[in-house]
PDB file of C-alpha atoms in Angstrom:
ATOM      1  CA  MET V   1       0.000   0.000   0.000  1.00  0.00           C
ATOM      2  CA  ARG V   2       2.836   2.398   0.896  1.00  0.00           C
ATOM      3  CA  LYS V   3       4.590   1.595  -2.402  1.00  0.00           C
ATOM      4  CA  LEU V   4       1.365   2.252  -4.327  1.00  0.00           C
ATOM      5  CA  ALA V   5       0.912   5.605  -2.568  1.00  0.00           C
ATOM      6  CA  SER V   6       4.476   6.566  -3.472  1.00  0.00           C
ATOM      7  CA  ILE V   7       3.863   5.713  -7.125  1.00  0.00           C
ATOM      8  CA  ILE V   8       0.669   7.784  -7.180  1.00  0.00           C
ATOM      9  CA  LEU V   9       2.485  10.751  -5.611  1.00  0.00           C
ATOM     10  CA  PHE V  10       5.316  10.402  -8.145  1.00  0.00           C
ATOM     11  CA  LEU V  11       2.883  10.352 -11.066  1.00  0.00           C
ATOM     12  CA  ALA V  12       1.016  13.375  -9.707  1.00  0.00           C
ATOM     13  CA  ILE V  13       4.231  15.380  -9.442  1.00  0.00           C
ATOM     14  CA  LEU V  14       5.333  14.179 -12.870  1.00  0.00           C
ATOM     15  CA  SER V  15       2.031  15.297 -14.344  1.00  0.00           C
ATOM     16  CA  ASN V  16       2.422  18.716 -12.759  1.00  0.00           C
ATOM     17  CA  SER V  17       5.960  18.964 -14.129  1.00  0.00           C
ATOM     18  CA  PHE V  18       5.448  17.894 -17.691  1.00  0.00           C
ATOM     19  CA  GLY V  19       1.724  18.078 -18.364  1.00  0.00           C
ATOM     20  CA  GLN V  20       1.212  21.662 -17.356  1.00  0.00           C
ATOM     21  CA  SER V  21      -1.649  23.734 -18.693  1.00  0.00           C
ATOM     22  CA  LYS V  22      -2.324  27.436 -18.565  1.00  0.00           C
ATOM     23  CA  ASN V  23      -4.510  26.719 -15.523  1.00  0.00           C
ATOM     24  CA  SER V  24      -1.801  24.964 -13.515  1.00  0.00           C
ATOM     25  CA  PRO V  25      -0.933  26.747 -10.246  1.00  0.00           C
ATOM     26  CA  LEU V  26       2.759  26.075 -10.932  1.00  0.00           C
ATOM     27  CA  GLN V  27       4.054  26.538 -14.475  1.00  0.00           C
ATOM     28  CA  ILE V  28       7.671  25.882 -15.446  1.00  0.00           C
ATOM     29  CA  SER V  29       9.321  26.990 -18.686  1.00  0.00           C
ATOM     30  CA  HIS V  30      12.817  26.100 -19.856  1.00  0.00           C
ATOM     31  CA  LEU V  31      14.748  29.309 -20.489  1.00  0.00           C
ATOM     32  CA  THR V  32      18.180  28.203 -21.706  1.00  0.00           C
ATOM     33  CA  GLY V  33      20.762  25.660 -20.577  1.00  0.00           C
ATOM     34  CA  ASP V  34      20.295  25.067 -16.844  1.00  0.00           C
ATOM     35  CA  PHE V  35      17.855  27.974 -16.372  1.00  0.00           C
ATOM     36  CA  TYR V  36      14.122  27.626 -15.753  1.00  0.00           C
ATOM     37  CA  VAL V  37      11.446  30.273 -15.226  1.00  0.00           C
ATOM     38  CA  TYR V  38       8.567  29.286 -13.017  1.00  0.00           C
ATOM     39  CA  LYS V  39       5.257  31.065 -12.590  1.00  0.00           C
ATOM     40  CA  THR V  40       2.747  31.020  -9.735  1.00  0.00           C
ATOM     41  CA  PHE V  41      -0.412  33.023  -9.068  1.00  0.00           C
ATOM     42  CA  HIS V  42      -1.936  35.067  -6.280  1.00  0.00           C
ATOM     43  CA  ASP V  43      -5.317  36.682  -5.717  1.00  0.00           C
ATOM     44  CA  TYR V  44      -4.565  40.364  -5.208  1.00  0.00           C
ATOM     45  CA  LYS V  45      -7.644  42.425  -4.378  1.00  0.00           C
ATOM     46  CA  GLY V  46      -9.891  40.115  -6.380  1.00  0.00           C
ATOM     47  CA  THR V  47      -7.595  39.788  -9.388  1.00  0.00           C
ATOM     48  CA  LEU V  48      -5.458  36.730 -10.076  1.00  0.00           C
ATOM     49  CA  ILE V  49      -1.940  37.980 -10.805  1.00  0.00           C
ATOM     50  CA  SER V  50       1.007  35.915 -12.001  1.00  0.00           C
ATOM     51  CA  ALA V  51       4.506  36.140 -10.554  1.00  0.00           C
ATOM     52  CA  ASN V  52       7.663  35.003 -12.342  1.00  0.00           C
ATOM     53  CA  ALA V  53      10.701  33.566 -10.603  1.00  0.00           C
ATOM     54  CA  LEU V  54      13.805  31.643 -11.632  1.00  0.00           C
ATOM     55  CA  TYR V  55      15.714  28.545 -10.688  1.00  0.00           C
ATOM     56  CA  LEU V  56      19.136  27.347 -11.774  1.00  0.00           C
ATOM     57  CA  VAL V  57      20.245  23.717 -11.907  1.00  0.00           C
ATOM     58  CA  THR V  58      23.896  23.208 -10.885  1.00  0.00           C
ATOM     59  CA  ASP V  59      26.134  20.233 -10.176  1.00  0.00           C
ATOM     60  CA  LYS V  60      25.764  21.000  -6.455  1.00  0.00           C
ATOM     61  CA  GLY V  61      21.990  21.394  -6.432  1.00  0.00           C
ATOM     62  CA  VAL V  62      19.300  23.853  -7.459  1.00  0.00           C
ATOM     63  CA  VAL V  63      19.323  27.564  -6.659  1.00  0.00           C
ATOM     64  CA  LEU V  64      16.008  29.430  -6.322  1.00  0.00           C
ATOM     65  CA  PHE V  65      15.677  33.115  -7.051  1.00  0.00           C
ATOM     66  CA  ASP V  66      12.516  34.126  -5.193  1.00  0.00           C
ATOM     67  CA  ALA V  67       9.840  31.885  -3.729  1.00  0.00           C
ATOM     68  CA  PRO V  68       6.384  31.199  -5.173  1.00  0.00           C
ATOM     69  CA  TRP V  69       3.818  33.914  -4.465  1.00  0.00           C
ATOM     70  CA  ASP V  70       1.284  31.141  -3.889  1.00  0.00           C
ATOM     71  CA  GLN V  71       2.146  29.570  -0.539  1.00  0.00           C
ATOM     72  CA  THR V  72       0.453  26.306  -1.517  1.00  0.00           C
ATOM     73  CA  GLN V  73       3.201  25.859  -4.106  1.00  0.00           C
ATOM     74  CA  PHE V  74       6.195  26.069  -1.733  1.00  0.00           C
ATOM     75  CA  GLN V  75       6.468  22.293  -1.377  1.00  0.00           C
ATOM     76  CA  PRO V  76       5.181  21.324  -4.850  1.00  0.00           C
ATOM     77  CA  LEU V  77       7.998  23.401  -6.357  1.00  0.00           C
ATOM     78  CA  LEU V  78      10.576  21.402  -4.394  1.00  0.00           C
ATOM     79  CA  ASP V  79       8.894  18.122  -5.322  1.00  0.00           C
ATOM     80  CA  THR V  80       8.654  19.028  -9.000  1.00  0.00           C
ATOM     81  CA  ILE V  81      12.310  20.054  -9.165  1.00  0.00           C
ATOM     82  CA  LYS V  82      13.311  16.785  -7.475  1.00  0.00           C
ATOM     83  CA  VAL V  83      11.364  14.707  -9.970  1.00  0.00           C
ATOM     84  CA  ARG V  84      12.380  16.721 -13.007  1.00  0.00           C
ATOM     85  CA  HIS V  85      16.094  17.121 -12.254  1.00  0.00           C
ATOM     86  CA  ASN V  86      16.773  14.573  -9.508  1.00  0.00           C
ATOM     87  CA  LYS V  87      18.334  17.343  -7.420  1.00  0.00           C
ATOM     88  CA  ASP V  88      17.478  19.156  -4.213  1.00  0.00           C
ATOM     89  CA  VAL V  89      17.101  22.901  -3.798  1.00  0.00           C
ATOM     90  CA  ILE V  90      20.095  24.091  -1.775  1.00  0.00           C
ATOM     91  CA  MET V  91      19.873  27.904  -1.886  1.00  0.00           C
ATOM     92  CA  CYS V  92      17.133  30.534  -2.094  1.00  0.00           C
ATOM     93  CA  PHE V  93      17.584  34.271  -2.704  1.00  0.00           C
ATOM     94  CA  ALA V  94      14.832  36.843  -2.107  1.00  0.00           C
ATOM     95  CA  THR V  95      15.149  39.893  -4.363  1.00  0.00           C
ATOM     96  CA  HIS V  96      13.223  42.164  -1.984  1.00  0.00           C
ATOM     97  CA  SER V  97      11.001  42.040   1.075  1.00  0.00           C
ATOM     98  CA  HIS V  98       7.520  41.782  -0.491  1.00  0.00           C
ATOM     99  CA  ASP V  99       5.558  38.544  -0.103  1.00  0.00           C
ATOM    100  CA  ASP V 100       5.864  37.606  -3.781  1.00  0.00           C
ATOM    101  CA  ARG V 101       9.639  37.386  -3.281  1.00  0.00           C
ATOM    102  CA  ALA V 102      10.460  36.798   0.397  1.00  0.00           C
ATOM    103  CA  GLY V 103       7.289  35.011   1.490  1.00  0.00           C
ATOM    104  CA  GLY V 104       8.918  31.591   1.390  1.00  0.00           C
ATOM    105  CA  LEU V 105      12.053  32.363   3.417  1.00  0.00           C
ATOM    106  CA  GLY V 106      10.727  30.804   6.609  1.00  0.00           C
ATOM    107  CA  PHE V 107       9.463  27.662   4.861  1.00  0.00           C
ATOM    108  CA  TYR V 108      12.660  27.020   2.924  1.00  0.00           C
ATOM    109  CA  LYS V 109      14.856  27.822   5.897  1.00  0.00           C
ATOM    110  CA  GLN V 110      13.005  25.150   7.893  1.00  0.00           C
ATOM    111  CA  LYS V 111      13.687  22.713   5.065  1.00  0.00           C
ATOM    112  CA  GLY V 112      17.427  23.217   5.559  1.00  0.00           C
ATOM    113  CA  ILE V 113      17.808  25.317   2.416  1.00  0.00           C
ATOM    114  CA  LYS V 114      20.247  28.207   2.734  1.00  0.00           C
ATOM    115  CA  THR V 115      18.365  31.500   2.401  1.00  0.00           C
ATOM    116  CA  TYR V 116      19.814  34.890   1.458  1.00  0.00           C
ATOM    117  CA  THR V 117      18.897  38.585   1.396  1.00  0.00           C
ATOM    118  CA  ILE V 118      20.801  41.853   1.470  1.00  0.00           C
ATOM    119  CA  LYS V 119      20.945  43.903   4.673  1.00  0.00           C
ATOM    120  CA  ALA V 120      18.206  46.334   3.603  1.00  0.00           C
ATOM    121  CA  THR V 121      15.767  43.464   3.046  1.00  0.00           C
ATOM    122  CA  ASP V 122      16.690  41.866   6.355  1.00  0.00           C
ATOM    123  CA  LYS V 123      16.056  45.160   8.156  1.00  0.00           C
ATOM    124  CA  ILE V 124      12.594  45.544   6.617  1.00  0.00           C
ATOM    125  CA  LEU V 125      11.619  41.974   7.426  1.00  0.00           C
ATOM    126  CA  LYS V 126      12.853  42.401  10.993  1.00  0.00           C
ATOM    127  CA  GLU V 127      10.836  45.602  11.442  1.00  0.00           C
ATOM    128  CA  LYS V 128       7.716  43.854  10.142  1.00  0.00           C
ATOM    129  CA  ASP V 129       8.380  40.803  12.346  1.00  0.00           C
ATOM    130  CA  GLN V 130       8.440  38.540   9.291  1.00  0.00           C
ATOM    131  CA  ASN V 131      10.593  35.525   8.540  1.00  0.00           C
ATOM    132  CA  ARG V 132      14.170  36.501   7.695  1.00  0.00           C
ATOM    133  CA  ALA V 133      16.904  34.787   5.715  1.00  0.00           C
ATOM    134  CA  GLU V 134      19.647  32.796   7.375  1.00  0.00           C
ATOM    135  CA  PHE V 135      22.376  34.743   5.599  1.00  0.00           C
ATOM    136  CA  VAL V 136      22.708  38.497   4.989  1.00  0.00           C
ATOM    137  CA  ILE V 137      24.978  39.331   2.062  1.00  0.00           C
ATOM    138  CA  PRO V 138      26.678  42.515   0.787  1.00  0.00           C
ATOM    139  CA  ASN V 139      24.883  44.596  -1.854  1.00  0.00           C
ATOM    140  CA  ASP V 140      27.197  43.405  -4.622  1.00  0.00           C
ATOM    141  CA  THR V 141      28.206  39.762  -4.220  1.00  0.00           C
ATOM    142  CA  THR V 142      29.397  37.114  -6.672  1.00  0.00           C
ATOM    143  CA  PHE V 143      28.595  33.447  -6.054  1.00  0.00           C
ATOM    144  CA  THR V 144      29.938  30.328  -7.698  1.00  0.00           C
ATOM    145  CA  VAL V 145      27.739  27.266  -7.264  1.00  0.00           C
ATOM    146  CA  GLY V 146      28.850  24.169  -9.110  1.00  0.00           C
ATOM    147  CA  GLN V 147      29.577  25.122 -12.712  1.00  0.00           C
ATOM    148  CA  HIS V 148      27.720  28.444 -12.565  1.00  0.00           C
ATOM    149  CA  THR V 149      28.713  31.932 -11.420  1.00  0.00           C
ATOM    150  CA  PHE V 150      26.285  34.792 -10.829  1.00  0.00           C
ATOM    151  CA  GLN V 151      26.311  38.294  -9.383  1.00  0.00           C
ATOM    152  CA  VAL V 152      23.736  39.620  -6.922  1.00  0.00           C
ATOM    153  CA  TYR V 153      23.579  43.407  -7.273  1.00  0.00           C
ATOM    154  CA  TYR V 154      21.733  46.227  -5.540  1.00  0.00           C
ATOM    155  CA  PRO V 155      21.363  49.134  -8.026  1.00  0.00           C
ATOM    156  CA  GLY V 156      19.518  51.476  -5.662  1.00  0.00           C
ATOM    157  CA  LYS V 157      15.902  52.148  -4.805  1.00  0.00           C
ATOM    158  CA  GLY V 158      13.141  51.506  -7.298  1.00  0.00           C
ATOM    159  CA  HIS V 159      10.046  49.328  -7.047  1.00  0.00           C
ATOM    160  CA  ALA V 160      11.162  48.769  -3.465  1.00  0.00           C
ATOM    161  CA  PRO V 161      13.897  50.321  -1.339  1.00  0.00           C
ATOM    162  CA  ASP V 162      15.757  46.998  -1.255  1.00  0.00           C
ATOM    163  CA  ASN V 163      15.275  45.539  -4.752  1.00  0.00           C
ATOM    164  CA  ILE V 164      18.197  43.563  -6.169  1.00  0.00           C
ATOM    165  CA  VAL V 165      18.865  42.009  -9.566  1.00  0.00           C
ATOM    166  CA  VAL V 166      20.875  38.921 -10.477  1.00  0.00           C
ATOM    167  CA  TRP V 167      23.251  38.726 -13.446  1.00  0.00           C
ATOM    168  CA  PHE V 168      24.657  35.610 -15.087  1.00  0.00           C
ATOM    169  CA  ASP V 169      27.480  36.941 -17.213  1.00  0.00           C
ATOM    170  CA  LYS V 170      28.339  33.812 -19.195  1.00  0.00           C
ATOM    171  CA  GLU V 171      24.758  33.263 -20.338  1.00  0.00           C
ATOM    172  CA  LYS V 172      23.815  36.976 -20.360  1.00  0.00           C
ATOM    173  CA  VAL V 173      20.719  36.325 -18.241  1.00  0.00           C
ATOM    174  CA  LEU V 174      19.361  39.253 -16.215  1.00  0.00           C
ATOM    175  CA  TYR V 175      16.902  38.325 -13.498  1.00  0.00           C
ATOM    176  CA  GLY V 176      15.155  41.541 -12.551  1.00  0.00           C
ATOM    177  CA  GLY V 177      12.296  40.509 -10.320  1.00  0.00           C
ATOM    178  CA  CYS V 178       9.851  43.348  -9.694  1.00  0.00           C
ATOM    179  CA  PHE V 179      12.546  45.929 -10.417  1.00  0.00           C
ATOM    180  CA  ILE V 180      11.806  45.355 -14.117  1.00  0.00           C
ATOM    181  CA  LYS V 181       8.285  45.682 -15.502  1.00  0.00           C
ATOM    182  CA  SER V 182       7.009  43.541 -18.345  1.00  0.00           C
ATOM    183  CA  ALA V 183       7.124  45.125 -21.800  1.00  0.00           C
ATOM    184  CA  GLU V 184       3.337  44.770 -21.879  1.00  0.00           C
ATOM    185  CA  ALA V 185       2.838  46.768 -18.649  1.00  0.00           C
ATOM    186  CA  LYS V 186       0.905  50.011 -19.044  1.00  0.00           C
ATOM    187  CA  LYS V 187       1.715  51.367 -15.589  1.00  0.00           C
ATOM    188  CA  LEU V 188       4.300  50.862 -12.846  1.00  0.00           C
ATOM    189  CA  GLY V 189       1.914  48.866 -10.680  1.00  0.00           C
ATOM    190  CA  TYR V 190       2.170  48.826  -6.900  1.00  0.00           C
ATOM    191  CA  LEU V 191       4.130  51.855  -5.686  1.00  0.00           C
ATOM    192  CA  GLY V 192       3.483  51.647  -1.947  1.00  0.00           C
ATOM    193  CA  ASP V 193       7.180  51.202  -1.177  1.00  0.00           C
ATOM    194  CA  ALA V 194       8.607  52.634  -4.391  1.00  0.00           C
ATOM    195  CA  ASP V 195      10.953  55.542  -4.953  1.00  0.00           C
ATOM    196  CA  VAL V 196      10.217  56.346  -8.581  1.00  0.00           C
ATOM    197  CA  LYS V 197      12.641  59.258  -8.726  1.00  0.00           C
ATOM    198  CA  GLU V 198      15.533  57.018  -7.679  1.00  0.00           C
ATOM    199  CA  TRP V 199      14.233  54.159  -9.824  1.00  0.00           C
ATOM    200  CA  GLU V 200      15.298  56.027 -12.946  1.00  0.00           C
ATOM    201  CA  LYS V 201      18.889  56.299 -11.698  1.00  0.00           C
ATOM    202  CA  SER V 202      18.900  52.673 -10.610  1.00  0.00           C
ATOM    203  CA  ILE V 203      17.734  51.429 -14.021  1.00  0.00           C
ATOM    204  CA  LYS V 204      20.503  53.354 -15.743  1.00  0.00           C
ATOM    205  CA  LYS V 205      23.044  51.724 -13.425  1.00  0.00           C
ATOM    206  CA  VAL V 206      21.790  48.280 -14.436  1.00  0.00           C
ATOM    207  CA  GLN V 207      21.838  49.204 -18.127  1.00  0.00           C
ATOM    208  CA  SER V 208      25.443  50.342 -17.971  1.00  0.00           C
ATOM    209  CA  LYS V 209      26.646  47.507 -15.728  1.00  0.00           C
ATOM    210  CA  PHE V 210      24.975  44.525 -17.385  1.00  0.00           C
ATOM    211  CA  MET V 211      25.053  45.159 -21.102  1.00  0.00           C
ATOM    212  CA  ASN V 212      23.473  43.204 -23.965  1.00  0.00           C
ATOM    213  CA  PRO V 213      21.432  40.675 -22.009  1.00  0.00           C
ATOM    214  CA  LYS V 214      20.047  37.789 -24.046  1.00  0.00           C
ATOM    215  CA  TYR V 215      17.250  37.150 -21.555  1.00  0.00           C
ATOM    216  CA  ILE V 216      15.514  39.487 -19.103  1.00  0.00           C
ATOM    217  CA  ILE V 217      13.161  37.981 -16.531  1.00  0.00           C
ATOM    218  CA  THR V 218      10.556  40.373 -15.184  1.00  0.00           C
ATOM    219  CA  GLY V 219       8.673  39.992 -11.915  1.00  0.00           C
ATOM    220  CA  HIS V 220       5.222  39.699 -13.450  1.00  0.00           C
ATOM    221  CA  ASP V 221       3.428  39.033 -16.739  1.00  0.00           C
ATOM    222  CA  ASP V 222       5.232  38.257 -19.995  1.00  0.00           C
ATOM    223  CA  TRP V 223       9.041  38.174 -19.761  1.00  0.00           C
ATOM    224  CA  LYS V 224      10.060  37.228 -23.287  1.00  0.00           C
ATOM    225  CA  ASP V 225      10.390  40.746 -24.712  1.00  0.00           C
ATOM    226  CA  LEU V 226      13.929  42.109 -24.318  1.00  0.00           C
ATOM    227  CA  SER V 227      12.679  45.694 -24.380  1.00  0.00           C
ATOM    228  CA  SER V 228      11.332  45.286 -20.824  1.00  0.00           C
ATOM    229  CA  LEU V 229      14.163  47.145 -19.080  1.00  0.00           C
ATOM    230  CA  LYS V 230      13.999  50.063 -21.520  1.00  0.00           C
ATOM    231  CA  HIS V 231      10.205  50.012 -21.260  1.00  0.00           C
ATOM    232  CA  THR V 232      10.450  50.219 -17.473  1.00  0.00           C
ATOM    233  CA  LEU V 233      12.719  53.245 -17.807  1.00  0.00           C
ATOM    234  CA  ASN V 234      10.188  54.890 -20.140  1.00  0.00           C
ATOM    235  CA  LEU V 235       7.349  54.248 -17.672  1.00  0.00           C
ATOM    236  CA  VAL V 236       9.432  55.688 -14.837  1.00  0.00           C
ATOM    237  CA  GLN V 237      10.392  58.765 -16.834  1.00  0.00           C
ATOM    238  CA  GLU V 238       6.793  59.373 -17.870  1.00  0.00           C
ATOM    239  CA  TYR V 239       5.656  59.051 -14.261  1.00  0.00           C
ATOM    240  CA  ASN V 240       8.311  61.482 -13.028  1.00  0.00           C
ATOM    241  CA  ALA V 241       7.530  63.958 -15.812  1.00  0.00           C
ATOM    242  CA  GLU V 242       3.860  63.903 -14.876  1.00  0.00           C
ATOM    243  CA  LYS V 243       4.729  64.551 -11.227  1.00  0.00           C
ATOM    244  CA  ILE V 244       6.888  67.540 -12.174  1.00  0.00           C
ATOM    245  CA  SER V 245       4.182  68.870 -14.487  1.00  0.00           C
ATOM    246  CA  ALA V 246       1.534  68.509 -11.785  1.00  0.00           C
ATOM    247  CA  LYS V 247       3.584  70.707  -9.434  1.00  0.00           C
ATOM    248  CA  LYS V 248       3.736  73.601 -11.895  1.00  0.00           C
TER     249      LYS V 248
END
């Protein structure tokens, strides 16, 4: 009976991994090489909104960049990765303090997965009495995990006061999280913790530091259009121009 239950669980996870539909709560897309984008969903004020995140498969294990927004998918993500790649998740980075990024820190920390944030994120989570990462890292840190090297970089305030991006130089992959809006976005979205004036400066830092990306992963909506970073800058500039005009 126990063996039968294990087989059923395996098949269920396998179905979720490879037989995904647009209605699946966890959707995984192969990006390039060892990179995978995964999407989950959350009901925000009556509207179901998608959230993109990334994971990287290395010889040492799998590295997560942001947790699922949907808490019910914390464990299914681990299970799906195990079935699909026969590897465990060993590290998890949160790109800022909002729930769609840092909401899984407590869960993954309990699972023995090493969790990471920068100091600014840790401070915010501490002030809000929310689960914090095990490790606090400098604003500009390079990691080598297995055969892959990546750079975690804080460009300055933007969507959030603590938003970071991740750059994979060899593959030219830029993981922007909510710092970068989708090319299809009409507005900047939630600005409750944003500093839009500084956001413009921060975007320009990223543009000059990480040039000619082949892939840019945005925090929400479609991520396949490489104009997303430039589009975000345009949205920010338009917003700031309107604010200046309104003061006249």
